[in-house]
Structure formats: structure tokens, C-alpha cells
CSV table of C-alpha atoms in Angstrom, one decimal:
chain,number,residue,atom,x,y,z
A,273,UNK,CA,14.6,68.8,70.3
A,274,UNK,CA,16.6,67.7,67.7
A,275,UNK,CA,15.2,65.0,64.7
A,276,UNK,CA,15.9,62.1,66.8
A,277,UNK,CA,14.2,63.9,69.7
A,278,UNK,CA,11.1,63.9,67.8
A,279,UNK,CA,11.4,60.6,66.1
A,280,UNK,CA,11.6,58.6,69.6
A,281,UNK,CA,8.8,61.7,70.9
A,282,UNK,CA,6.3,60.4,68.2
A,283,UNK,CA,7.1,56.6,69.0
A,284,UNK,CA,6.2,56.8,72.8
A,285,UNK,CA,2.7,58.8,71.9
A,286,UNK,CA,2.2,56.3,69.0
A,287,UNK,CA,2.0,53.3,72.1
A,288,UNK,CA,-0.9,55.0,73.2
A,289,UNK,CA,-2.8,56.9,70.7
A,290,UNK,CA,-6.1,58.0,70.8
A,291,UNK,CA,-7.1,59.9,67.6
A,292,UNK,CA,-8.9,55.9,66.5
A,293,UNK,CA,-10.6,56.2,69.8
A,294,UNK,CA,-14.7,57.3,70.3
A,295,UNK,CA,-15.8,59.8,69.1
A,296,UNK,CA,-13.0,61.2,68.2
A,297,UNK,CA,-13.2,58.4,65.0
A,298,UNK,CA,-16.5,60.0,64.1
A,299,UNK,CA,-14.7,63.6,64.0
A,300,UNK,CA,-11.8,62.2,61.4
A,301,UNK,CA,-14.0,60.5,59.3
A,302,UNK,CA,-16.4,63.5,59.1
A,303,UNK,CA,-13.2,65.6,58.3
A,304,UNK,CA,-12.3,63.4,55.3
A,305,UNK,CA,-16.5,64.0,53.6
A,306,UNK,CA,-15.3,67.1,53.7
A,307,UNK,CA,-11.5,66.6,52.2
A,308,UNK,CA,-13.0,64.7,49.6
A,309,UNK,CA,-15.0,67.8,48.5
A,310,UNK,CA,-11.8,69.4,47.4
A,311,UNK,CA,-9.7,66.1,46.1
A,312,UNK,CA,-8.4,66.3,42.9
A,313,UNK,CA,-6.3,64.9,40.2
A,314,UNK,CA,-4.4,61.2,40.6
A,315,UNK,CA,-2.1,61.5,43.6
A,316,UNK,CA,-2.3,62.1,47.3
A,317,UNK,CA,-0.1,62.7,50.4
A,318,UNK,CA,-1.2,61.7,53.5
A,319,UNK,CA,0.9,63.6,56.4
A,320,UNK,CA,0.6,61.7,59.6
A,321,UNK,CA,-1.9,59.7,59.3
A,322,UNK,CA,-1.2,57.3,62.6
A,323,UNK,CA,-4.0,54.8,63.0
A,324,UNK,CA,-5.2,55.3,59.6
A,325,UNK,CA,-8.9,56.3,60.4
A,326,UNK,CA,-8.2,58.7,57.3
A,327,UNK,CA,-6.3,56.8,54.8
A,328,UNK,CA,-9.0,54.1,54.9
A,329,UNK,CA,-11.3,56.7,53.8
A,330,UNK,CA,-8.4,57.6,51.7
A,331,UNK,CA,-8.0,54.4,49.4
A,332,UNK,CA,-11.4,53.7,48.9
A,333,UNK,CA,-11.0,56.8,46.2
A,334,UNK,CA,-8.5,54.7,44.2
A,335,UNK,CA,-6.1,57.4,43.7
A,336,UNK,CA,-2.3,57.1,43.7
A,337,UNK,CA,-1.9,57.3,48.0
A,338,UNK,CA,1.5,58.5,49.3
A,339,UNK,CA,1.4,58.7,52.9
A,340,UNK,CA,4.4,60.1,55.2
A,341,UNK,CA,4.4,59.3,59.0
A,342,UNK,CA,6.7,60.0,61.4
A,343,UNK,CA,5.9,56.3,64.3
A,344,UNK,CA,7.5,53.7,63.2
A,345,UNK,CA,4.8,51.2,64.9
A,346,UNK,CA,2.5,53.2,62.6
A,347,UNK,CA,4.2,52.9,59.6
A,348,UNK,CA,4.6,48.4,59.8
A,349,UNK,CA,0.8,48.5,60.4
A,350,UNK,CA,-0.4,51.2,57.3
A,351,UNK,CA,1.8,48.9,55.1
A,352,UNK,CA,0.3,45.1,56.4
A,353,UNK,CA,-3.3,47.1,56.2
A,354,UNK,CA,-2.5,49.0,52.8
A,355,UNK,CA,-0.3,46.4,50.4
A,356,UNK,CA,-1.3,49.7,47.0
A,357,UNK,CA,0.1,52.9,49.2
A,358,UNK,CA,2.9,54.1,49.2
A,359,UNK,CA,4.5,54.6,52.9
A,360,UNK,CA,7.6,56.3,54.2
A,361,UNK,CA,9.1,56.6,57.2
A,362,UNK,CA,9.8,60.2,58.5
A,363,UNK,CA,9.6,63.7,59.5
A,364,UNK,CA,8.5,65.8,57.5
A,365,UNK,CA,11.0,67.9,58.2
A,366,UNK,CA,13.3,65.2,56.4
A,367,UNK,CA,10.8,64.3,53.7
A,368,UNK,CA,12.0,64.3,50.5
A,369,UNK,CA,8.9,63.9,47.9
A,370,UNK,CA,9.4,62.1,44.8
A,371,UNK,CA,7.2,62.9,43.4
A,372,UNK,CA,4.8,65.9,42.8
A,373,UNK,CA,1.1,65.8,44.6
A,374,UNK,CA,-2.3,66.7,43.0
A,375,UNK,CA,-3.8,67.1,47.1
A,376,UNK,CA,-1.8,66.9,50.3
A,377,UNK,CA,-4.0,66.0,53.6
A,378,UNK,CA,-2.5,67.0,56.9
A,379,UNK,CA,-5.6,65.7,59.3
A,380,UNK,CA,-4.3,66.6,63.0
A,381,UNK,CA,-0.9,67.7,62.6
A,382,UNK,CA,0.3,71.1,62.2
A,383,UNK,CA,-1.0,71.7,65.7
A,384,UNK,CA,2.0,68.3,66.4
A,385,UNK,CA,5.1,70.0,64.9
A,386,UNK,CA,8.0,72.0,65.7
A,387,UNK,CA,6.8,74.5,63.4
A,388,UNK,CA,4.0,74.9,61.4
A,389,UNK,CA,5.2,77.8,59.4
A,390,UNK,CA,8.0,76.1,58.1
A,391,UNK,CA,6.0,72.4,57.7
A,392,UNK,CA,3.8,74.2,54.8
A,393,UNK,CA,6.8,76.2,53.8
A,394,UNK,CA,7.9,72.5,52.5
A,395,UNK,CA,4.4,71.4,51.8
A,396,UNK,CA,4.1,74.0,49.1
A,397,UNK,CA,7.1,72.4,46.7
A,398,UNK,CA,5.3,69.6,47.2
A,399,UNK,CA,1.4,70.8,44.9
A,400,UNK,CA,1.4,70.3,41.8
A,401,UNK,CA,0.7,73.7,39.9
A,402,UNK,CA,-3.5,72.8,40.7
A,403,UNK,CA,-2.6,71.1,43.6
A,404,UNK,CA,-4.3,71.9,46.4
A,405,UNK,CA,-4.0,71.6,50.6
A,406,UNK,CA,-6.4,70.3,52.4
A,407,UNK,CA,-6.2,70.6,55.9
A,408,UNK,CA,-7.8,70.7,59.6
A,409,UNK,CA,-6.8,71.4,62.6
A,410,UNK,CA,-8.7,71.7,66.2
A,411,UNK,CA,-10.2,75.2,67.5
A,412,UNK,CA,-9.2,76.6,70.3
A,413,UNK,CA,-13.0,79.0,70.3
A,414,UNK,CA,-14.7,76.1,70.1
A,415,UNK,CA,-17.2,76.5,72.9
A,416,UNK,CA,-16.7,73.2,75.5
A,417,UNK,CA,-12.7,75.5,75.5
A,418,UNK,CA,-14.9,78.4,76.0
A,419,UNK,CA,-16.9,77.3,78.0
A,420,UNK,CA,-13.5,75.6,80.1
A,421,UNK,CA,-12.8,79.6,80.1
A,422,UNK,CA,-15.8,80.4,82.4
A,423,UNK,CA,-15.5,77.3,84.7
A,424,UNK,CA,-12.2,78.2,85.4
A,425,UNK,CA,-10.4,75.2,83.9
A,426,UNK,CA,-8.2,76.4,81.3
A,427,UNK,CA,-6.4,79.5,82.1
A,428,UNK,CA,-7.8,81.0,78.6
A,429,UNK,CA,-9.0,79.7,75.1
A,430,UNK,CA,-6.0,78.5,73.4
A,431,UNK,CA,-4.0,76.5,77.4
A,432,UNK,CA,-2.5,72.7,76.7
A,433,UNK,CA,-4.9,70.0,78.4
A,434,UNK,CA,-4.8,67.3,79.2
A,435,UNK,CA,-5.8,65.7,76.0
A,436,UNK,CA,-3.7,68.1,74.4
A,437,UNK,CA,-0.9,66.9,75.8
A,438,UNK,CA,-1.5,63.2,75.6
A,439,UNK,CA,-1.8,63.5,72.0
A,440,UNK,CA,1.3,65.7,71.8
A,441,UNK,CA,-0.1,69.1,70.6
A,442,UNK,CA,2.5,71.9,71.2
A,443,UNK,CA,-0.2,74.8,70.0
A,444,UNK,CA,-4.3,74.9,69.4
A,445,UNK,CA,-4.9,76.9,66.9
A,446,UNK,CA,-7.6,79.5,67.0
A,447,UNK,CA,-8.8,80.5,63.4
A,448,UNK,CA,-7.0,84.0,62.9
A,449,UNK,CA,-4.1,82.5,63.4
A,450,UNK,CA,-4.4,78.8,61.5
A,451,UNK,CA,-4.5,81.2,58.0
A,452,UNK,CA,-1.8,83.2,58.7
A,453,UNK,CA,0.2,80.4,59.1
A,454,UNK,CA,-0.4,79.1,55.5
A,455,UNK,CA,0.1,83.3,54.2
A,456,UNK,CA,3.2,82.5,56.2
A,457,UNK,CA,4.4,80.3,53.9
A,458,UNK,CA,3.1,81.3,50.7
A,459,UNK,CA,-0.3,79.5,50.5
A,460,UNK,CA,-3.2,81.3,49.4
A,461,UNK,CA,-6.4,80.5,51.5
A,462,UNK,CA,-9.1,79.2,49.3
A,463,UNK,CA,-11.4,78.3,51.8
A,464,UNK,CA,-12.0,77.7,55.9
A,465,UNK,CA,-14.6,76.0,57.4
A,466,UNK,CA,-15.2,74.2,60.7
A,467,UNK,CA,-17.2,70.6,61.8
A,468,UNK,CA,-18.5,69.7,65.0
A,469,UNK,CA,-19.7,71.5,67.6
A,470,UNK,CA,-19.2,70.6,70.7
A,471,UNK,CA,-20.4,72.1,74.2
A,472,UNK,CA,-19.1,69.3,75.9
A,473,UNK,CA,-16.0,66.7,76.3
A,474,UNK,CA,-15.8,63.5,74.5
A,475,UNK,CA,-16.0,61.9,77.4
A,476,UNK,CA,-19.6,62.9,78.3
A,477,UNK,CA,-20.3,63.2,74.6
A,478,UNK,CA,-19.4,59.7,74.7
A,479,UNK,CA,-21.2,58.7,77.6
A,480,UNK,CA,-24.8,59.9,76.9
A,481,UNK,CA,-24.4,61.4,73.1
A,482,UNK,CA,-26.7,59.1,70.6
A,483,UNK,CA,-24.8,58.7,67.1
A,484,UNK,CA,-27.4,60.5,65.4
A,485,UNK,CA,-26.7,63.8,67.3
A,486,UNK,CA,-23.3,63.3,67.1
A,487,UNK,CA,-23.8,63.2,63.5
A,488,UNK,CA,-26.5,66.6,63.9
A,489,UNK,CA,-24.1,69.0,65.7
A,490,UNK,CA,-20.9,67.3,63.7
A,491,UNK,CA,-23.1,69.4,60.2
A,492,UNK,CA,-23.3,72.2,62.6
A,493,UNK,CA,-20.7,72.7,62.6
A,494,UNK,CA,-19.7,74.1,58.9
A,495,UNK,CA,-22.6,76.3,60.0
A,496,UNK,CA,-20.7,78.2,62.5
A,497,UNK,CA,-17.1,77.3,61.8
A,498,UNK,CA,-15.3,80.2,63.7
A,499,UNK,CA,-16.6,78.1,67.2
A,500,UNK,CA,-16.6,75.0,65.9
A,501,UNK,CA,-14.7,72.0,68.0
A,502,UNK,CA,-12.0,71.6,64.5
A,503,UNK,CA,-11.4,74.3,61.7
A,504,UNK,CA,-10.3,74.0,57.8
A,505,UNK,CA,-8.2,75.7,55.2
A,506,UNK,CA,-8.2,74.5,51.8
A,507,UNK,CA,-5.2,76.5,50.0
A,508,UNK,CA,-3.1,76.8,47.2
A,509,UNK,CA,0.4,78.3,45.8
């Protein structure tokens, strides 16, 4: 796929993105609660903000915020909603930042890109000397994926399901492959964790669960990261 094809691919996904819908919004909001523990310095780069659920929360930190996004539709919306931030329309493979950043946030990015190690290698060059990367992705070893294999709905835990394909995912990381991408890119994994114990599908959760249940199961994932629905890494150069 050429870079132009990639731009068209991202624009098509943005026409019906679901990252701000239903319980997906709650996962992004909880991801921010974890990410802000590691935010440092004055400058933040958010990569792949999509509808801007994380962006809205990052803005509230009062830092210098830059976002880089491959969809023009999302860029136009973000620029209109958050006039105080710097919005860059570019593929990560082509992005050339004007500065180094103290914190770089990749929320649900690395499962989308063609070459995660190549992107992380670029990210390493964009950090200040004491800078940190926070990245979160879906976990192949999540309880709901393990159950799907047992029920014959998936052939294996890291198989792309219908939701993955809708989002434009290219892979599903497990804890080992996720950490390995950082070390291959020359980054040091300082922290590994998870959130969101998810035993059933989003539609089942949205039909019957209370907000209190969602909150409790988000927090339970921090106790059991290897089987959480979402995993994260905090890394440095």
C-alpha cells in the first residue's frame, strides 16, 4: 500500500469511526486516567486522535498540545473544537515535527500502522532527553478473545474480528509482542500494565451493564494486565 493509498484508507475509516461510541469512549477515558500519571514536561504530542476523546482530556492539562492525524475530516473537526492546539494533517511516516516532545501519546495507534517498529523508531527521535511515550492497544489475550476461541468464534486469539476490521486494525498484539515492538525500536520499557477486564462483547456490555460495573471492570484490569482487554506501555529513549 502506498502512502497515498494509506491516506485514502484512513479517510474511509473516519467516515464511520466508532472510537467515541458506547463503551469505547469509557475505555479511552480510562486510558487517559492512566496516561496522565506519566505526563511530564510542557509539551505533548498525541498521535492518531481520531474523534478527539483523548484530545479533549489532554487539553484540560494545560500543556502545549500538538496532534498529528491522517484523516483530514478528523483534523478539520479537531481544529474547530480546540483552537488552542496545533493540528497536523500527516501520516506518521511523513510527519516532521517542529520540536521534540516531553510526552508522546499513542492511543490505539500501533495496531493500525503498517510497521509499528518503524513508527516507534521515529517516535524515539521526537522525544526530549527525559521524554516518555505512553501507548495503549487492544490485547489478544483478553478474556473475551480467549472465550471466543473456546466457542469457535475465532480460530486464534490474535485473529482479526469484525470490529477489528471495521476499525482498520492490521494486528492484535499480545503482551510479549507489544513490549517487543518497543525494544526493537530502541526504546526502554519502563512500565507495562493493563486495564478493562472484559468477559463479553461490547454490545452485551452496553445492553446490560451499569456505569458502576464498567468502572469496576476497568480498574480490575490494572490488577490482571495480561488478560485485560487493553494493555499499555510507558517507554523512554
